[in-house]
N, CA, C and O atoms as a GROMACS GRO file, in nm:
protein
  644
    1UNK      N    1  14.666   9.337   7.825
    1UNK     CA    2  14.577   9.219   7.868
    1UNK      C    3  14.430   9.268   7.808
    1UNK      O    4  14.426   9.387   7.779
    2UNK      N    5  14.384   9.238   7.799
    2UNK     CA    6  14.241   9.250   7.791
    2UNK      C    7  14.136   9.253   7.938
    2UNK      O    8  14.101   9.153   8.001
    3UNK      N    9  14.106   9.367   7.962
    3UNK     CA   10  13.960   9.374   8.054
    3UNK      C   11  13.799   9.356   8.007
    3UNK      O   12  13.738   9.381   7.904
    4UNK      N   13  13.770   9.307   8.116
    4UNK     CA   14  13.613   9.294   8.074
    4UNK      C   15  13.512   9.436   8.127
    4UNK      O   16  13.390   9.431   8.116
    5UNK      N   17  13.584   9.565   8.186
    5UNK     CA   18  13.487   9.684   8.228
    5UNK      C   19  13.384   9.712   8.138
    5UNK      O   20  13.392   9.644   8.036
    6UNK      N   21  13.235   9.837   8.142
    6UNK     CA   22  13.244   9.854   8.065
    6UNK      C   23  13.306  10.010   7.987
    6UNK      O   24  13.372  10.073   8.070
    7UNK      N   25  13.300  10.057   7.896
    7UNK     CA   26  13.359  10.159   7.867
    7UNK      C   27  13.312  10.299   7.958
    7UNK      O   28  13.212  10.342   8.015
    8UNK      N   29  13.449  10.338   7.932
    8UNK     CA   30  13.449  10.502   8.008
    8UNK      C   31  13.322  10.604   7.970
    8UNK      O   32  13.283  10.626   7.855
    9UNK      N   33  13.283  10.643   8.054
    9UNK     CA   34  13.174  10.744   8.014
    9UNK      C   35  13.261  10.873   8.026
    9UNK      O   36  13.349  10.923   8.097
   10UNK      N   37  13.156  10.905   7.876
   10UNK     CA   38  13.249  10.984   7.769
   10UNK      C   39  13.205  11.101   7.882
   10UNK      O   40  13.160  11.073   7.993
   11UNK      N   41  13.222  11.216   7.838
   11UNK     CA   42  13.177  11.369   7.975
   11UNK      C   43  13.039  11.401   7.877
   11UNK      O   44  13.005  11.400   7.759
   12UNK      N   45  12.961  11.442   8.082
   12UNK     CA   46  12.843  11.474   8.044
   12UNK      C   47  12.754  11.371   8.061
   12UNK      O   48  12.637  11.409   8.061
   13UNK      N   49  12.775  11.214   8.081
   13UNK     CA   50  12.724  11.091   8.069
   13UNK      C   51  12.731  11.113   8.203
   13UNK      O   52  12.815  11.173   8.270
   14UNK      N   53  12.548  11.011   8.258
   14UNK     CA   54  12.553  10.982   8.349
   14UNK      C   55  12.639  10.758   8.368
   14UNK      O   56  12.640  10.660   8.293
   15UNK      N   57  12.686  10.786   8.494
   15UNK     CA   58  12.706  10.625   8.466
   15UNK      C   59  12.648  10.510   8.557
   15UNK      O   60  12.684  10.395   8.580
   16UNK      N   61  12.513  10.613   8.612
   16UNK     CA   62  12.460  10.557   8.696
   16UNK      C   63  12.377  10.379   8.694
   16UNK      O   64  12.337  10.321   8.795
   17UNK      N   65  12.371  10.329   8.558
   17UNK     CA   66  12.350  10.208   8.466
   17UNK      C   67  12.448  10.126   8.572
   17UNK      O   68  12.412  10.089   8.684
   18UNK      N   69  12.565  10.107   8.520
   18UNK     CA   70  12.704  10.079   8.622
   18UNK      C   71  12.654  10.075   8.734
   18UNK      O   72  12.634   9.958   8.766
   19UNK      N   73  12.619  10.159   8.824
   19UNK     CA   74  12.673  10.141   8.985
   19UNK      C   75  12.520  10.059   9.056
   19UNK      O   76  12.500  10.008   9.166
   20UNK      N   77  12.423  10.081   8.923
   20UNK     CA   78  12.280   9.983   8.978
   20UNK      C   79  12.292   9.867   8.964
   20UNK      O   80  12.233   9.784   9.034
   21UNK      N   81  12.362   9.845   8.882
   21UNK     CA   82  12.384   9.692   8.808
   21UNK      C   83  12.535   9.638   8.977
   21UNK      O   84  12.566   9.540   9.045
   22UNK      N   85  12.561   9.737   8.965
   22UNK     CA   86  12.646   9.660   9.075
   22UNK      C   87  12.596   9.654   9.226
   22UNK      O   88  12.596   9.556   9.300
   23UNK      N   89  12.562   9.761   9.248
   23UNK     CA   90  12.461   9.723   9.356
   23UNK      C   91  12.375   9.580   9.377
   23UNK      O   92  12.365   9.498   9.468
   24UNK      N   93  12.302   9.601   9.204
   24UNK     CA   94  12.232   9.445   9.250
   24UNK      C   95  12.310   9.351   9.252
   24UNK      O   96  12.271   9.254   9.317
   25UNK      N   97  12.414   9.342   9.202
   25UNK     CA   98  12.523   9.197   9.179
   25UNK      C   99  12.588   9.192   9.360
   25UNK      O  100  12.663   9.109   9.411
   26UNK      N  101  12.533   9.294   9.411
   26UNK     CA  102  12.622   9.290   9.582
   26UNK      C  103  12.501   9.250   9.636
   26UNK      O  104  12.493   9.180   9.737
   27UNK      N  105  12.414   9.288   9.579
   27UNK     CA  106  12.271   9.247   9.677
   27UNK      C  107  12.232   9.110   9.679
   27UNK      O  108  12.161   9.059   9.765
   28UNK      N  109  12.299   9.034   9.546
   28UNK     CA  110  12.266   8.893   9.471
   28UNK      C  111  12.347   8.810   9.622
   28UNK      O  112  12.310   8.732   9.709
   29UNK      N  113  12.456   8.871   9.592
   29UNK     CA  114  12.600   8.784   9.677
   29UNK      C  115  12.591   8.739   9.841
   29UNK      O  116  12.621   8.642   9.910
   30UNK      N  117  12.509   8.924   9.864
   30UNK     CA  118  12.552   8.888  10.023
   30UNK      C  119  12.404   8.844  10.042
   30UNK      O  120  12.385   8.864  10.162
   31UNK      N  121  12.236   8.772   9.964
   31UNK     CA  122  12.139   8.741   9.995
   31UNK      C  123  12.236   8.623  10.012
   31UNK      O  124  12.261   8.572  10.121
   32UNK      N  125  12.310   8.570   9.851
   32UNK     CA  126  12.328   8.410   9.874
   32UNK      C  127  12.384   8.370  10.011
   32UNK      O  128  12.345   8.290  10.096
   33UNK      N  129  12.478   8.445  10.001
   33UNK     CA  130  12.639   8.424  10.207
   33UNK      C  131  12.514   8.403  10.275
   33UNK      O  132  12.523   8.312  10.357
   34UNK      N  133  12.392   8.461  10.267
   34UNK     CA  134  12.292   8.513  10.446
   34UNK      C  135  12.197   8.350  10.401
   34UNK      O  136  12.162   8.268  10.486
   35UNK      N  137  12.169   8.337  10.230
   35UNK     CA  138  12.128   8.202  10.264
   35UNK      C  139  12.004   8.227  10.206
   35UNK      O  140  11.926   8.143  10.160
   36UNK      N  141  11.987   8.375  10.213
   36UNK     CA  142  11.839   8.396  10.208
   36UNK      C  143  11.753   8.354  10.064
   36UNK      O  144  11.816   8.291   9.979
   37UNK      N  145  11.633   8.381  10.040
   37UNK     CA  146  11.634   8.313   9.898
   37UNK      C  147  11.675   8.439   9.771
   37UNK      O  148  11.612   8.534   9.818
   38UNK      N  149  11.712   8.470   9.698
   38UNK     CA  150  11.728   8.546   9.562
   38UNK      C  151  11.610   8.676   9.542
   38UNK      O  152  11.562   8.692   9.430
   39UNK      N  153  11.568   8.767   9.658
   39UNK     CA  154  11.502   8.862   9.583
   39UNK      C  155  11.497   8.947   9.522
   39UNK      O  156  11.408   8.987   9.448
   40UNK      N  157  11.612   8.993   9.552
   40UNK     CA  158  11.691   9.152   9.555
   40UNK      C  159  11.713   9.107   9.382
   40UNK      O  160  11.687   9.214   9.329
   41UNK      N  161  11.743   9.017   9.278
   41UNK     CA  162  11.758   9.043   9.185
   41UNK      C  163  11.621   8.989   9.056
   41UNK      O  164  11.625   8.981   8.934
   42UNK      N  165  11.533   8.966   9.138
   42UNK     CA  166  11.385   8.932   9.078
   42UNK      C  167  11.284   9.015   9.057
   42UNK      O  168  11.188   9.012   8.979
   43UNK      N  169  11.331   9.114   9.164
   43UNK     CA  170  11.244   9.286   9.130
   43UNK      C  171  11.249   9.315   9.110
   43UNK      O  172  11.364   9.358   9.124
   44UNK      N  173  11.160   9.395   9.013
   44UNK     CA  174  11.115   9.549   8.972
   44UNK      C  175  11.189   9.638   9.051
   44UNK      O  176  11.161   9.628   9.170
   45UNK      N  177  11.279   9.726   9.023
   45UNK     CA  178  11.324   9.896   9.146
   45UNK      C  179  11.194   9.937   9.161
   45UNK      O  180  11.131   9.967   9.059
   46UNK      N  181  11.131   9.945   9.296
   46UNK     CA  182  10.984  10.056   9.297
   46UNK      C  183  10.978  10.166   9.377
   46UNK      O  184  10.871  10.202   9.426
   47UNK      N  185  11.104  10.238   9.400
   47UNK     CA  186  11.121  10.377   9.507
   47UNK      C  187  11.089  10.264   9.665
   47UNK      O  188  11.089  10.339   9.763
   48UNK      N  189  11.070  10.142   9.700
   48UNK     CA  190  11.071  10.118   9.795
   48UNK      C  191  11.222  10.105   9.905
   48UNK      O  192  11.313  10.032   9.866
   49UNK      N  193  11.235  10.171  10.024
   49UNK     CA  194  11.326  10.124  10.086
   49UNK      C  195  11.462  10.154   9.990
   49UNK      O  196  11.533  10.063   9.948
   50UNK      N  197  11.480  10.259   9.968
   50UNK     CA  198  11.567  10.326   9.838
   50UNK      C  199  11.572  10.255   9.717
   50UNK      O  200  11.662  10.269   9.634
   51UNK      N  201  11.466  10.170   9.705
   51UNK     CA  202  11.461  10.172   9.555
   51UNK      C  203  11.403  10.020   9.507
   51UNK      O  204  11.365   9.984   9.396
   52UNK      N  205  11.414   9.934   9.656
   52UNK     CA  206  11.364   9.755   9.622
   52UNK      C  207  11.266   9.764   9.672
   52UNK      O  208  11.176   9.795   9.593
   53UNK      N  209  11.226   9.747   9.812
   53UNK     CA  210  11.168   9.704   9.890
   53UNK      C  211  11.119   9.744   9.991
   53UNK      O  212  11.189   9.820  10.058
   54UNK      N  213  10.968   9.707  10.046
   54UNK     CA  214  10.928   9.797  10.139
   54UNK      C  215  10.998   9.762  10.261
   54UNK      O  216  11.006   9.646  10.302
   55UNK      N  217  11.072   9.904  10.346
   55UNK     CA  218  11.183   9.930  10.448
   55UNK      C  219  11.042   9.844  10.578
   55UNK      O  220  10.925   9.862  10.612
   56UNK      N  221  11.185   9.729  10.614
   56UNK     CA  222  11.100   9.689  10.794
   56UNK      C  223  11.197   9.686  10.838
   56UNK      O  224  11.307   9.700  10.784
   57UNK      N  225  11.154   9.655  11.008
   57UNK     CA  226  11.219   9.655  11.113
   57UNK      C  227  11.185   9.471  11.156
   57UNK      O  228  11.086   9.403  11.131
   58UNK      N  229  11.275   9.446  11.205
   58UNK     CA  230  11.266   9.328  11.243
   58UNK      C  231  11.271   9.326  11.356
   58UNK      O  232  11.386   9.364  11.376
   59UNK      N  233  11.210   9.303  11.482
   59UNK     CA  234  11.259   9.255  11.639
   59UNK      C  235  11.220   9.155  11.680
   59UNK      O  236  11.123   9.096  11.634
   60UNK      N  237  11.331   9.093  11.831
   60UNK     CA  238  11.270   8.975  11.858
   60UNK      C  239  11.247   8.949  11.991
   60UNK      O  240  11.300   9.034  12.062
   61UNK      N  241  11.214   8.902  12.025
   61UNK     CA  242  11.182   8.946  12.172
   61UNK      C  243  11.226   8.732  12.248
   61UNK      O  244  11.275   8.640  12.182
   62UNK      N  245  11.194   8.731  12.352
   62UNK     CA  246  11.248   8.568  12.378
   62UNK      C  247  11.118   8.464  12.414
   62UNK      O  248  11.127   8.372  12.496
   63UNK      N  249  10.976   8.503  12.323
   63UNK     CA  250  10.900   8.478  12.329
   63UNK      C  251  10.838   8.528  12.160
   63UNK      O  252  10.760   8.457  12.095
   64UNK      N  253  10.868   8.601  12.133
   64UNK     CA  254  10.794   8.644  11.976
   64UNK      C  255  10.832   8.683  11.886
   64UNK      O  256  10.915   8.753  11.944
   65UNK      N  257  10.857   8.714  11.736
   65UNK     CA  258  10.891   8.784  11.662
   65UNK      C  259  10.832   8.936  11.615
   65UNK      O  260  10.716   8.967  11.643
   66UNK      N  261  10.909   9.016  11.553
   66UNK     CA  262  10.742   9.171  11.569
   66UNK      C  263  10.806   9.208  11.449
   66UNK      O  264  10.920   9.253  11.464
   67UNK      N  265  10.746   9.199  11.292
   67UNK     CA  266  10.830   9.292  11.184
   67UNK      C  267  10.704   9.386  11.169
   67UNK      O  268  10.582   9.367  11.180
   68UNK      N  269  10.778   9.486  11.142
   68UNK     CA  270  10.693   9.656  11.093
   68UNK      C  271  10.745   9.604  10.998
   68UNK      O  272  10.848   9.538  10.987
   69UNK      N  273  10.633   9.649  10.892
   69UNK     CA  274  10.645   9.756  10.784
   69UNK      C  275  10.588   9.836  10.716
   69UNK      O  276  10.466   9.835  10.700
   70UNK      N  277  10.700   9.952  10.644
   70UNK     CA  278  10.587  10.136  10.606
   70UNK      C  279  10.571  10.028  10.457
   70UNK      O  280  10.646   9.946  10.405
   71UNK      N  281  10.455  10.071  10.429
   71UNK     CA  282  10.378  10.040  10.280
   71UNK      C  283  10.295  10.155  10.299
   71UNK      O  284  10.188  10.160  10.361
   72UNK      N  285  10.350  10.240  10.243
   72UNK     CA  286  10.229  10.398  10.187
   72UNK      C  287  10.237  10.403  10.092
   72UNK      O  288  10.337  10.421  10.023
   73UNK      N  289  10.074  10.380  10.049
   73UNK     CA  290  10.008  10.412   9.950
   73UNK      C  291   9.899  10.291   9.893
   73UNK      O  292   9.811  10.316   9.811
   74UNK      N  293   9.925  10.152   9.954
   74UNK     CA  294   9.892  10.008   9.896
   74UNK      C  295   9.743   9.984  10.031
   74UNK      O  296   9.723  10.006  10.151
   75UNK      N  297   9.689   9.941   9.940
   75UNK     CA  298   9.553   9.934  10.040
   75UNK      C  299   9.536   9.826  10.082
   75UNK      O  300   9.561   9.753   9.986
   76UNK      N  301   9.497   9.741  10.197
   76UNK     CA  302   9.486   9.613  10.286
   76UNK      C  303   9.441   9.576  10.133
   76UNK      O  304   9.549   9.597  10.080
   77UNK      N  305   9.363   9.538  10.034
   77UNK     CA  306   9.324   9.473   9.984
   77UNK      C  307   9.445   9.408   9.908
   77UNK      O  308   9.476   9.289   9.913
   78UNK      N  309   9.508   9.509   9.837
   78UNK     CA  310   9.588   9.513   9.724
   78UNK      C  311   9.759   9.402   9.866
   78UNK      O  312   9.872   9.373   9.828
   79UNK      N  313   9.710   9.381   9.983
   79UNK     CA  314   9.856   9.317  10.088
   79UNK      C  315   9.808   9.198  10.078
   79UNK      O  316   9.693   9.167  10.110
   80UNK      N  317   9.922   9.094  10.017
   80UNK     CA  318   9.894   8.952  10.078
   80UNK      C  319  10.000   8.931  10.143
   80UNK      O  320  10.110   8.956  10.092
   81UNK      N  321   9.990   8.888  10.251
   81UNK     CA  322  10.130   8.836  10.351
   81UNK      C  323  10.036   8.694  10.458
   81UNK      O  324   9.942   8.692  10.538
   82UNK      N  325  10.132   8.591  10.396
   82UNK     CA  326  10.142   8.433  10.382
   82UNK      C  327  10.304   8.394  10.415
   82UNK      O  328  10.415   8.433  10.377
   83UNK      N  329  10.258   8.312  10.492
   83UNK     CA  330  10.348   8.205  10.546
   83UNK      C  331  10.412   8.090  10.488
   83UNK      O  332  10.338   8.053  10.397
   84UNK      N  333  10.548   7.991  10.498
   84UNK     CA  334  10.588   7.944  10.355
   84UNK      C  335  10.685   7.874  10.451
   84UNK      O  336  10.806   7.891  10.462
   85UNK      N  337  10.554   7.736  10.560
   85UNK     CA  338  10.731   7.664  10.639
   85UNK      C  339  10.748   7.815  10.706
   85UNK      O  340  10.663   7.897  10.739
   86UNK      N  341  10.875   7.818  10.712
   86UNK     CA  342  10.910   7.881  10.831
   86UNK      C  343  10.997   8.065  10.722
   86UNK      O  344  11.086   8.147  10.739
   87UNK      N  345  10.906   8.037  10.639
   87UNK     CA  346  10.971   8.238  10.561
   87UNK      C  347  10.855   8.304  10.566
   87UNK      O  348  10.766   8.244  10.505
   88UNK      N  349  10.818   8.417  10.623
   88UNK     CA  350  10.707   8.538  10.592
   88UNK      C  351  10.729   8.566  10.493
   88UNK      O  352  10.847   8.584  10.465
   89UNK      N  353  10.599   8.587  10.365
   89UNK     CA  354  10.620   8.662  10.261
   89UNK      C  355  10.504   8.781  10.300
   89UNK      O  356  10.396   8.785  10.360
   90UNK      N  357  10.609   8.891  10.218
   90UNK     CA  358  10.503   9.007  10.223
   90UNK      C  359  10.471   9.039  10.098
   90UNK      O  360  10.569   9.090  10.043
   91UNK      N  361  10.398   9.033  10.044
   91UNK     CA  362  10.396   9.116   9.844
   91UNK      C  363  10.249   9.139   9.875
   91UNK      O  364  10.174   9.118   9.970
   92UNK      N  365  10.238   9.204   9.726
   92UNK     CA  366  10.132   9.358   9.693
   92UNK      C  367  10.138   9.443   9.600
   92UNK      O  368  10.241   9.422   9.535
   93UNK      N  369  10.087   9.518   9.564
   93UNK     CA  370  10.067   9.597   9.437
   93UNK      C  371  10.007   9.760   9.460
   93UNK      O  372   9.888   9.790   9.468
   94UNK      N  373  10.140   9.864   9.470
   94UNK     CA  374  10.040  10.001   9.510
   94UNK      C  375  10.020  10.040   9.317
   94UNK      O  376  10.102  10.049   9.225
   95UNK      N  377   9.873  10.053   9.326
   95UNK     CA  378   9.808  10.131   9.224
   95UNK      C  379   9.822  10.294   9.173
   95UNK      O  380   9.802  10.404   9.226
   96UNK      N  381   9.857  10.260   9.073
   96UNK     CA  382   9.916  10.447   8.943
   96UNK      C  383   9.802  10.496   9.029
   96UNK      O  384   9.721  10.410   9.065
   97UNK      N  385   9.784  10.621   9.069
   97UNK     CA  386   9.639  10.736   9.086
   97UNK      C  387   9.623  10.825   9.030
   97UNK      O  388   9.527  10.900   9.042
   98UNK      N  389   9.780  10.846   8.899
   98UNK     CA  390   9.744  10.904   8.830
   98UNK      C  391   9.654  10.843   8.721
   98UNK      O  392   9.624  10.727   8.692
   99UNK      N  393   9.612  11.006   8.655
   99UNK     CA  394   9.567  11.005   8.537
   99UNK      C  395   9.616  11.075   8.375
   99UNK      O  396   9.694  11.164   8.338
  100UNK      N  397   9.488  10.945   8.284
  100UNK     CA  398   9.605  11.055   8.184
  100UNK      C  399   9.531  11.232   8.144
  100UNK      O  400   9.436  11.256   8.069
  101UNK      N  401   9.570  11.278   8.182
  101UNK     CA  402   9.535  11.419   8.094
  101UNK      C  403   9.650  11.491   8.052
  101UNK      O  404   9.766  11.450   8.045
  102UNK      N  405   9.609  11.594   8.027
  102UNK     CA  406   9.742  11.656   7.984
  102UNK      C  407   9.820  11.739   8.034
  102UNK      O  408   9.858  11.841   7.978
  103UNK      N  409   9.866  11.686   8.197
  103UNK     CA  410   9.987  11.794   8.263
  103UNK      C  411  10.134  11.734   8.162
  103UNK      O  412  10.162  11.630   8.101
  104UNK      N  413  10.178  11.822   8.180
  104UNK     CA  414  10.327  11.826   8.182
  104UNK      C  415  10.411  11.811   8.296
  104UNK      O  416  10.444  11.904   8.371
  105UNK      N  417  10.453  11.664   8.311
  105UNK     CA  418  10.536  11.590   8.461
  105UNK      C  419  10.703  11.647   8.440
  105UNK      O  420  10.766  11.615   8.340
  106UNK      N  421  10.749  11.716   8.526
  106UNK     CA  422  10.866  11.789   8.529
  106UNK      C  423  10.908  11.707   8.609
  106UNK      O  424  11.013  11.755   8.651
  107UNK      N  425  10.878  11.551   8.689
  107UNK     CA  426  10.945  11.476   8.811
  107UNK      C  427  10.841  11.400   8.853
  107UNK      O  428  10.744  11.452   8.908
  108UNK      N  429  10.850  11.265   8.831
  108UNK     CA  430  10.792  11.154   8.942
  108UNK      C  431  10.913  11.072   8.989
  108UNK      O  432  11.017  11.023   8.944
  109UNK      N  433  10.862  11.080   9.075
  109UNK     CA  434  10.930  11.003   9.186
  109UNK      C  435  10.914  10.893   9.289
  109UNK      O  436  10.994  10.822   9.352
  110UNK      N  437  10.745  10.908   9.281
  110UNK     CA  438  10.686  10.823   9.344
  110UNK      C  439  10.643  10.696   9.216
  110UNK      O  440  10.586  10.716   9.109
  111UNK      N  441  10.703  10.544   9.285
  111UNK     CA  442  10.651  10.463   9.184
  111UNK      C  443  10.547  10.384   9.176
  111UNK      O  444  10.464  10.412   9.263
  112UNK      N  445  10.512  10.278   9.094
  112UNK     CA  446  10.382  10.192   9.151
  112UNK      C  447  10.426  10.021   9.078
  112UNK      O  448  10.501   9.993   8.984
  113UNK      N  449  10.361   9.953   9.146
  113UNK     CA  450  10.341   9.789   9.106
  113UNK      C  451  10.388   9.733   9.193
  113UNK      O  452  10.408   9.788   9.301
  114UNK      N  453  10.419   9.609   9.170
  114UNK     CA  454  10.408   9.526   9.245
  114UNK      C  455  10.545   9.520   9.317
  114UNK      O  456  10.645   9.570   9.266
  115UNK      N  457  10.550   9.438   9.472
  115UNK     CA  458  10.662   9.454   9.592
  115UNK      C  459  10.663   9.290   9.589
  115UNK      O  460  10.580   9.240   9.513
  116UNK      N  461  10.724   9.227   9.641
  116UNK     CA  462  10.803   9.084   9.702
  116UNK      C  463  10.867   9.079   9.813
  116UNK      O  464  10.985   9.078   9.776
  117UNK      N  465  10.866   9.075   9.949
  117UNK     CA  466  10.969   8.977  10.068
  117UNK      C  467  10.943   8.910  10.094
  117UNK      O  468  10.823   8.886  10.080
  118UNK      N  469  11.044   8.798  10.172
  118UNK     CA  470  11.085   8.690  10.202
  118UNK      C  471  11.166   8.738  10.340
  118UNK      O  472  11.277   8.779  10.375
  119UNK      N  473  11.019   8.699  10.401
  119UNK     CA  474  11.164   8.717  10.551
  119UNK      C  475  11.192   8.584  10.626
  119UNK      O  476  11.080   8.554  10.667
  120UNK      N  477  11.276   8.490  10.666
  120UNK     CA  478  11.302   8.390  10.708
  120UNK      C  479  11.309   8.411  10.860
  120UNK      O  480  11.358   8.504  10.923
  121UNK      N  481  11.231   8.274  10.912
  121UNK     CA  482  11.232   8.313  11.088
  121UNK      C  483  11.285   8.215  11.176
  121UNK      O  484  11.267   8.201  11.297
  122UNK      N  485  11.356   8.146  11.090
  122UNK     CA  486  11.466   7.976  11.149
  122UNK      C  487  11.357   7.921  11.259
  122UNK      O  488  11.386   7.854  11.358
  123UNK      N  489  11.186   7.975  11.207
  123UNK     CA  490  11.129   7.812  11.278
  123UNK      C  491  10.990   7.871  11.190
  123UNK      O  492  10.971   7.978  11.132
  124UNK      N  493  10.911   7.757  11.209
  124UNK     CA  494  10.809   7.739  11.203
  124UNK      C  495  10.692   7.747  11.294
  124UNK      O  496  10.665   7.678  11.393
  125UNK      N  497  10.632   7.839  11.243
  125UNK     CA  498  10.553   7.882  11.354
  125UNK      C  499  10.407   7.803  11.428
  125UNK      O  500  10.433   7.687  11.460
  126UNK      N  501  10.307   7.833  11.449
  126UNK     CA  502  10.158   7.745  11.439
  126UNK      C  503  10.094   7.810  11.427
  126UNK      O  504  10.087   7.911  11.497
  127UNK      N  505   9.983   7.773  11.288
  127UNK     CA  506   9.918   7.844  11.222
  127UNK      C  507   9.829   7.931  11.279
  127UNK      O  508   9.781   8.018  11.206
  128UNK      N  509   9.791   7.924  11.414
  128UNK     CA  510   9.668   7.988  11.407
  128UNK      C  511   9.802   8.111  11.532
  128UNK      O  512   9.747   8.207  11.586
  129UNK      N  513   9.880   8.101  11.547
  129UNK     CA  514   9.966   8.210  11.677
  129UNK      C  515   9.967   8.345  11.584
  129UNK      O  516   9.917   8.444  11.638
  130UNK      N  517   9.998   8.356  11.505
  130UNK     CA  518   9.998   8.508  11.419
  130UNK      C  519   9.896   8.598  11.387
  130UNK      O  520   9.788   8.594  11.329
  131UNK      N  521   9.969   8.683  11.448
  131UNK     CA  522   9.838   8.798  11.527
  131UNK      C  523   9.916   8.951  11.360
  131UNK      O  524  10.033   8.983  11.336
  132UNK      N  525   9.812   8.988  11.306
  132UNK     CA  526   9.817   9.065  11.158
  132UNK      C  527   9.739   9.221  11.149
  132UNK      O  528   9.619   9.230  11.124
  133UNK      N  529   9.832   9.349  11.175
  133UNK     CA  530   9.774   9.428  11.195
  133UNK      C  531   9.832   9.560  11.050
  133UNK      O  532   9.947   9.574  11.008
  134UNK      N  533   9.722   9.627  11.011
  134UNK     CA  534   9.739   9.726  10.865
  134UNK      C  535   9.682   9.840  10.908
  134UNK      O  536   9.561   9.856  10.924
  135UNK      N  537   9.766   9.922  10.926
  135UNK     CA  538   9.747  10.066  10.953
  135UNK      C  539   9.807  10.207  10.905
  135UNK      O  540   9.926  10.240  10.901
  136UNK      N  541   9.706  10.270  10.874
  136UNK     CA  542   9.793  10.395  10.783
  136UNK      C  543   9.905  10.308  10.762
  136UNK      O  544   9.998  10.289  10.840
  137UNK      N  545   9.889  10.265  10.664
  137UNK     CA  546  10.040  10.180  10.555
  137UNK      C  547  10.162  10.145  10.630
  137UNK      O  548  10.280  10.133  10.595
  138UNK      N  549  10.089  10.129  10.766
  138UNK     CA  550  10.196  10.024  10.841
  138UNK      C  551  10.134   9.888  10.890
  138UNK      O  552  10.042   9.868  10.968
  139UNK      N  553  10.225   9.792  10.810
  139UNK     CA  554  10.201   9.667  10.924
  139UNK      C  555  10.288   9.606  10.943
  139UNK      O  556  10.403   9.592  10.900
  140UNK      N  557  10.169   9.530  11.081
  140UNK     CA  558  10.314   9.478  11.210
  140UNK      C  559  10.224   9.317  11.194
  140UNK      O  560  10.108   9.305  11.156
  141UNK      N  561  10.310   9.215  11.231
  141UNK     CA  562  10.301   9.077  11.240
  141UNK      C  563  10.386   9.036  11.339
  141UNK      O  564  10.508   9.052  11.342
  142UNK      N  565  10.287   8.958  11.453
  142UNK     CA  566  10.377   8.920  11.571
  142UNK      C  567  10.330   8.808  11.543
  142UNK      O  568  10.210   8.783  11.547
  143UNK      N  569  10.431   8.717  11.506
  143UNK     CA  570  10.440   8.576  11.556
  143UNK      C  571  10.534   8.507  11.650
  143UNK      O  572  10.656   8.518  11.648
  144UNK      N  573  10.474   8.445  11.723
  144UNK     CA  574  10.467   8.372  11.878
  144UNK      C  575  10.610   8.250  11.883
  144UNK      O  576  10.570   8.158  11.812
  145UNK      N  577  10.703   8.225  11.916
  145UNK     CA  578  10.779   8.166  11.898
  145UNK      C  579  10.730   8.044  12.001
  145UNK      O  580  10.681   8.042  12.114
  146UNK      N  581  10.779   7.918  11.881
  146UNK     CA  582  10.742   7.797  11.980
  146UNK      C  583  10.824   7.758  12.088
  146UNK      O  584  10.930   7.804  12.131
  147UNK      N  585  10.757   7.666  12.122
  147UNK     CA  586  10.863   7.644  12.289
  147UNK      C  587  10.977   7.589  12.256
  147UNK      O  588  11.070   7.610  12.334
  148UNK      N  589  11.009   7.490  12.115
  148UNK     CA  590  11.114   7.456  12.042
  148UNK      C  591  11.250   7.585  12.055
  148UNK      O  592  11.365   7.591  12.097
  149UNK      N  593  11.144   7.680  11.988
  149UNK     CA  594  11.243   7.833  11.922
  149UNK      C  595  11.346   7.851  12.042
  149UNK      O  596  11.468   7.868  12.031
  150UNK      N  597  11.244   7.842  12.197
  150UNK     CA  598  11.303   7.984  12.259
  150UNK      C  599  11.434   7.899  12.390
  150UNK      O  600  11.445   7.910  12.512
  151UNK      N  601  11.499   7.831  12.302
  151UNK     CA  602  11.626   7.776  12.379
  151UNK      C  603  11.726   7.909  12.439
  151UNK      O  604  11.736   8.013  12.374
  152UNK      N  605  11.782   7.895  12.542
  152UNK     CA  606  11.818   8.024  12.596
  152UNK      C  607  11.957   7.977  12.543
  152UNK      O  608  11.984   7.867  12.494
  153UNK      N  609  12.022   8.064  12.560
  153UNK     CA  610  12.172   8.100  12.522
  153UNK      C  611  12.253   8.033  12.603
  153UNK      O  612  12.250   8.028  12.726
  154UNK      N  613  12.351   7.964  12.505
  154UNK     CA  614  12.454   7.900  12.621
  154UNK      C  615  12.557   8.038  12.664
  154UNK      O  616  12.561   8.133  12.586
  155UNK      N  617  12.629   8.040  12.777
  155UNK     CA  618  12.707   8.054  12.835
  155UNK      C  619  12.880   8.042  12.725
  155UNK      O  620  12.946   8.083  12.820
  156UNK      N  621  12.940   8.030  12.663
  156UNK     CA  622  13.086   7.952  12.633
  156UNK      C  623  13.184   8.014  12.704
  156UNK      O  624  13.197   8.136  12.717
  157UNK      N  625  13.253   7.927  12.751
  157UNK     CA  626  13.368   7.990  12.862
  157UNK      C  627  13.474   8.051  12.769
  157UNK      O  628  13.488   7.978  12.671
  158UNK      N  629  13.553   8.157  12.766
  158UNK     CA  630  13.664   8.204  12.671
  158UNK      C  631  13.838   8.187  12.746
  158UNK      O  632  13.874   8.248  12.847
  159UNK      N  633  13.915   8.101  12.677
  159UNK     CA  634  14.003   8.097  12.771
  159UNK      C  635  14.137   8.209  12.727
  159UNK      O  636  14.169   8.203  12.609
  160UNK      N  637  14.195   8.284  12.793
  160UNK     CA  638  14.378   8.344  12.670
  160UNK      C  639  14.474   8.266  12.762
  160UNK      O  640  14.515   8.226  12.871
  161UNK      N  641  14.476   8.278  12.621
  161UNK     CA  642  14.650   8.178  12.633
  161UNK      C  643  14.778   8.218  12.729
  161UNK      O  644  14.880   8.150  12.729
   0.00000   0.00000   0.00000
């Protein structure tokens, strides 16, 4: 029986690329399952939120959705927040601050480059209702829900047999 598994790593070698690829494939699978746009596979790994995207908090109240994103080291001029239908799009670029000199870097964990995050809202907000602020590397966007998105939860009676 023949398998399509990668060859076993030799002693002393790191199996990291295999696990990184596995993680990317699992992220794609979950994105497809949830109906999200396939953002994980299209993005370079940047060191944001475990290496993929800026970390976000998504909170919901009866009247609004609040998105808070940690985007350290990015200037407000390099940040683009937009709305495409019912999807909030956060994208930007973190510039490389390092200069070419005679330093011998022993470790570089900080990352640079562009990022892109899409957040499905489930409703299309009014154009003039969205409020956004970017202070000290933290982006906060508040999106009021339209009246049709404020439907109350209905209680469902569950019968025991």
